[in-house]
Coordinates of C-alpha atoms in Angstrom, one line a residue:
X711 CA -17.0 23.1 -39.6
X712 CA -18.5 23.4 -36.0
X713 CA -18.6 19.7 -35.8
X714 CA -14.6 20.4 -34.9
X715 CA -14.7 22.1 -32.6
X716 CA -15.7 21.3 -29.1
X717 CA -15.5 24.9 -27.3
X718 CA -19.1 24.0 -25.9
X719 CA -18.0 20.9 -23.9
X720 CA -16.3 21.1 -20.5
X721 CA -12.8 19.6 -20.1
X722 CA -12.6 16.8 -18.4
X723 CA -8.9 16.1 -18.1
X724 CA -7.3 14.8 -14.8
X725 CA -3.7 14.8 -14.0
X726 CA -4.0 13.1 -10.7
X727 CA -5.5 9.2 -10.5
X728 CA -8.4 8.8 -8.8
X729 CA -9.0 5.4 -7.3
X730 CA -12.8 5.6 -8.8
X731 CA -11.7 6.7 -12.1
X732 CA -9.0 4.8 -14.0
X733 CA -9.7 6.5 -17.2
X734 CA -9.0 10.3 -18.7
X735 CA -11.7 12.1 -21.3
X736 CA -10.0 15.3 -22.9
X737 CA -12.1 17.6 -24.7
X738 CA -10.1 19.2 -27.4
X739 CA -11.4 22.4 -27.4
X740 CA -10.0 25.0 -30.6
X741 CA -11.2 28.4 -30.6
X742 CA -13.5 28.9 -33.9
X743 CA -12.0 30.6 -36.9
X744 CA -13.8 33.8 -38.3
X745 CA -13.4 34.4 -41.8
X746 CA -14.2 37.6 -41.5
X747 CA -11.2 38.5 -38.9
X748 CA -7.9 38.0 -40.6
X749 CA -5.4 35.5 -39.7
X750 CA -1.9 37.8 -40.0
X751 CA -0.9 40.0 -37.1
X752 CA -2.3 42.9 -35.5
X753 CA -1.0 45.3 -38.1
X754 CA -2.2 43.5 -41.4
X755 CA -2.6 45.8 -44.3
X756 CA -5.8 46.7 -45.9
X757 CA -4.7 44.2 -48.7
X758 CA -3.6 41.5 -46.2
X759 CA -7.0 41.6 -44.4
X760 CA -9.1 41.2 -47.3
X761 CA -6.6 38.2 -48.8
X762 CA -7.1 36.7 -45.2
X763 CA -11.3 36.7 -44.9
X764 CA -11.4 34.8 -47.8
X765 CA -10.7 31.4 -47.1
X766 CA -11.1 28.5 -49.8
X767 CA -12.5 25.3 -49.8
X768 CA -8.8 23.8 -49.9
X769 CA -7.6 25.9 -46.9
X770 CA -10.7 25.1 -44.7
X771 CA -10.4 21.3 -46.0
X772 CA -6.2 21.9 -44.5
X773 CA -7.4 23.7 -41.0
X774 CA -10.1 20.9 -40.9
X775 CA -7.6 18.1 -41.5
X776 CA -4.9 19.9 -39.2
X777 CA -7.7 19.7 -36.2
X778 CA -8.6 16.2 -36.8
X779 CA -4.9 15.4 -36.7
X780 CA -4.3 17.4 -33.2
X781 CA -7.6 15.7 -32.3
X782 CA -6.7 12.0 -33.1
X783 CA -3.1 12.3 -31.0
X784 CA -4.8 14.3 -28.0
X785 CA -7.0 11.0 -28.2
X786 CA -3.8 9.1 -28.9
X787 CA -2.2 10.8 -26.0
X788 CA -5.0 10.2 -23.3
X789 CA -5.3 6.4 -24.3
X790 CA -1.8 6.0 -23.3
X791 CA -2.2 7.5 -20.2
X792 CA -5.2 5.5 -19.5
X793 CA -3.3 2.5 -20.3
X794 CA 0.1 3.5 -18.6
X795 CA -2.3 4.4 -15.7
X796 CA -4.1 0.8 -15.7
X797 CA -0.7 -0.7 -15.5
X798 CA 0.3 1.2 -13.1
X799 CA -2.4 -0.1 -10.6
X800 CA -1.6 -3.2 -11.8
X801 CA 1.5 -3.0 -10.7
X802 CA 0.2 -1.6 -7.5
X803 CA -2.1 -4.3 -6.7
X804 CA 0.2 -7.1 -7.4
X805 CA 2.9 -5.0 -5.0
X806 CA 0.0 -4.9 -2.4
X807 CA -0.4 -8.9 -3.2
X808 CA 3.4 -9.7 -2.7
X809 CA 3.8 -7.9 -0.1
X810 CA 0.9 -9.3 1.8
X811 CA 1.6 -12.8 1.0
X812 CA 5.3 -11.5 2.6
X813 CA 4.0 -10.2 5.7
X814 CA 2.1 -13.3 6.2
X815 CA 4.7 -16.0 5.4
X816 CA 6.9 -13.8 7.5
X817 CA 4.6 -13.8 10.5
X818 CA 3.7 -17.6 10.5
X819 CA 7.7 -18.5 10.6
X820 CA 7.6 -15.8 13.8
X821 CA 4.8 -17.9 15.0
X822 CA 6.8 -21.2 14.7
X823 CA 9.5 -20.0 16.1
X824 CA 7.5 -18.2 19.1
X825 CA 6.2 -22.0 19.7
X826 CA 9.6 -23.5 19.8
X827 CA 11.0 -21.5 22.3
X828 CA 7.8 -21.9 24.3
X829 CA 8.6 -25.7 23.9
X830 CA 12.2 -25.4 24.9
X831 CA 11.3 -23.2 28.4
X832 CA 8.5 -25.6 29.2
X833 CA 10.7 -28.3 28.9
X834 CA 13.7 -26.4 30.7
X835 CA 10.5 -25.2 33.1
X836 CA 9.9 -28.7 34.0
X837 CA 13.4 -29.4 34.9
X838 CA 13.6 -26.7 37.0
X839 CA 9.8 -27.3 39.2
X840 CA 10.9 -31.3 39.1
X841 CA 14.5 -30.3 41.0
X842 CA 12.4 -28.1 43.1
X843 CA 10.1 -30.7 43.9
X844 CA 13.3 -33.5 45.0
X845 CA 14.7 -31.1 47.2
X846 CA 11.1 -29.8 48.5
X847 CA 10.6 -33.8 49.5
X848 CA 14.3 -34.3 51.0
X849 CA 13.7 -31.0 53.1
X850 CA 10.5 -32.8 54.3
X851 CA 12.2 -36.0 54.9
X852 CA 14.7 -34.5 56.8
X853 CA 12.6 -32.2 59.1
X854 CA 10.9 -35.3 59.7
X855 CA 13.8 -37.2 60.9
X856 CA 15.2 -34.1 62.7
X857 CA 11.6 -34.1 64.6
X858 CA 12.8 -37.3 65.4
X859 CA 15.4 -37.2 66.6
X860 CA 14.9 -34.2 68.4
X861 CA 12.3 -35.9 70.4
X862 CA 14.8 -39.0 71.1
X863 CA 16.8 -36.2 72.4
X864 CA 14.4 -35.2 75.0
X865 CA 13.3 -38.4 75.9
X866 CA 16.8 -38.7 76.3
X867 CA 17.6 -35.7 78.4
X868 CA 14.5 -36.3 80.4
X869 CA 15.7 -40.2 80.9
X870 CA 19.2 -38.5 81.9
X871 CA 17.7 -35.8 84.9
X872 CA 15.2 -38.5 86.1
X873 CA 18.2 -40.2 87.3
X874 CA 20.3 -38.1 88.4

């Protein structure tokens, strides 16, 4: 009957996922029966405790079915856990995926339309410096002919005083 029980192995349950570890090993562990400590309550009677040591094959063969049982749906139990927890990182990754793919689609239409408006003031920037530059060249042409006729002037005004 020891080969039930499992009170010398550790448990290794885990409620909380680890990244590392994406599976869950329980341990049932049952405490072993004595057939010579009764089975009743505290206050058996003499009668009671001896009826209680004496276990037959049928009632071992029961407790040792029972424990499988409880053993086979603690297994059961932790395989779907194991499972629901695979799926569930799974799900995470595939989040992750979408989400990057997202961010990235997201950032290259940012991109584009950072370049477009970079287009649209260069082009208004151009405008702008190729104004600047016409009047910069008429306020050049001009100084030039107010130079000259500033000088007529003189030449003028000297022309004027000479003959006076």
């Amino acid at each position: 009957m020891d080969e039930f029980f499992f009170d010398k192995l550790p448990c290794t349950s885990q409620s909380t996922p680890n990244p590392r570890h994406e599976t869950v090993q329980v341990n049932v562990s049952c405490p072993q029966i004595d057939p010579n400590v009764g089975l009743g309550t505290d206050q058996d009677s003499p009668y009671e405790r001896f009826s209680n040591r004496t276990i037959d094959e049928s009632q071992e063969h029961q407790i040792s079915s029972r424990i499988d049982d409880i053993g086979k749906k603690v297994q059961d139990l932790v395989g779907n856990i194991n499972e629901s927890r695979t799926m569930d990182l799974k799900i995470m990754d595939n989040f992750r995926d979408k989400v990057s793919e997202k961010v990235g689609e997201i950032c290259g239409q940012m991109k584009e339309h950072m370049y477009s408006l970079y287009d649209e003031t260069s082009c208004a920037m151009q405008a702008t410096i190729h104004e600047l530059t016409t009047v910069l060249e008429s306020c050049r042409q001009l100084t030039t002919e107010l130079q000259a006729v500033s000088q007529a002037l003189t030449e003028l005004n000297k022309g004027l005083a000479a003959e006076q």
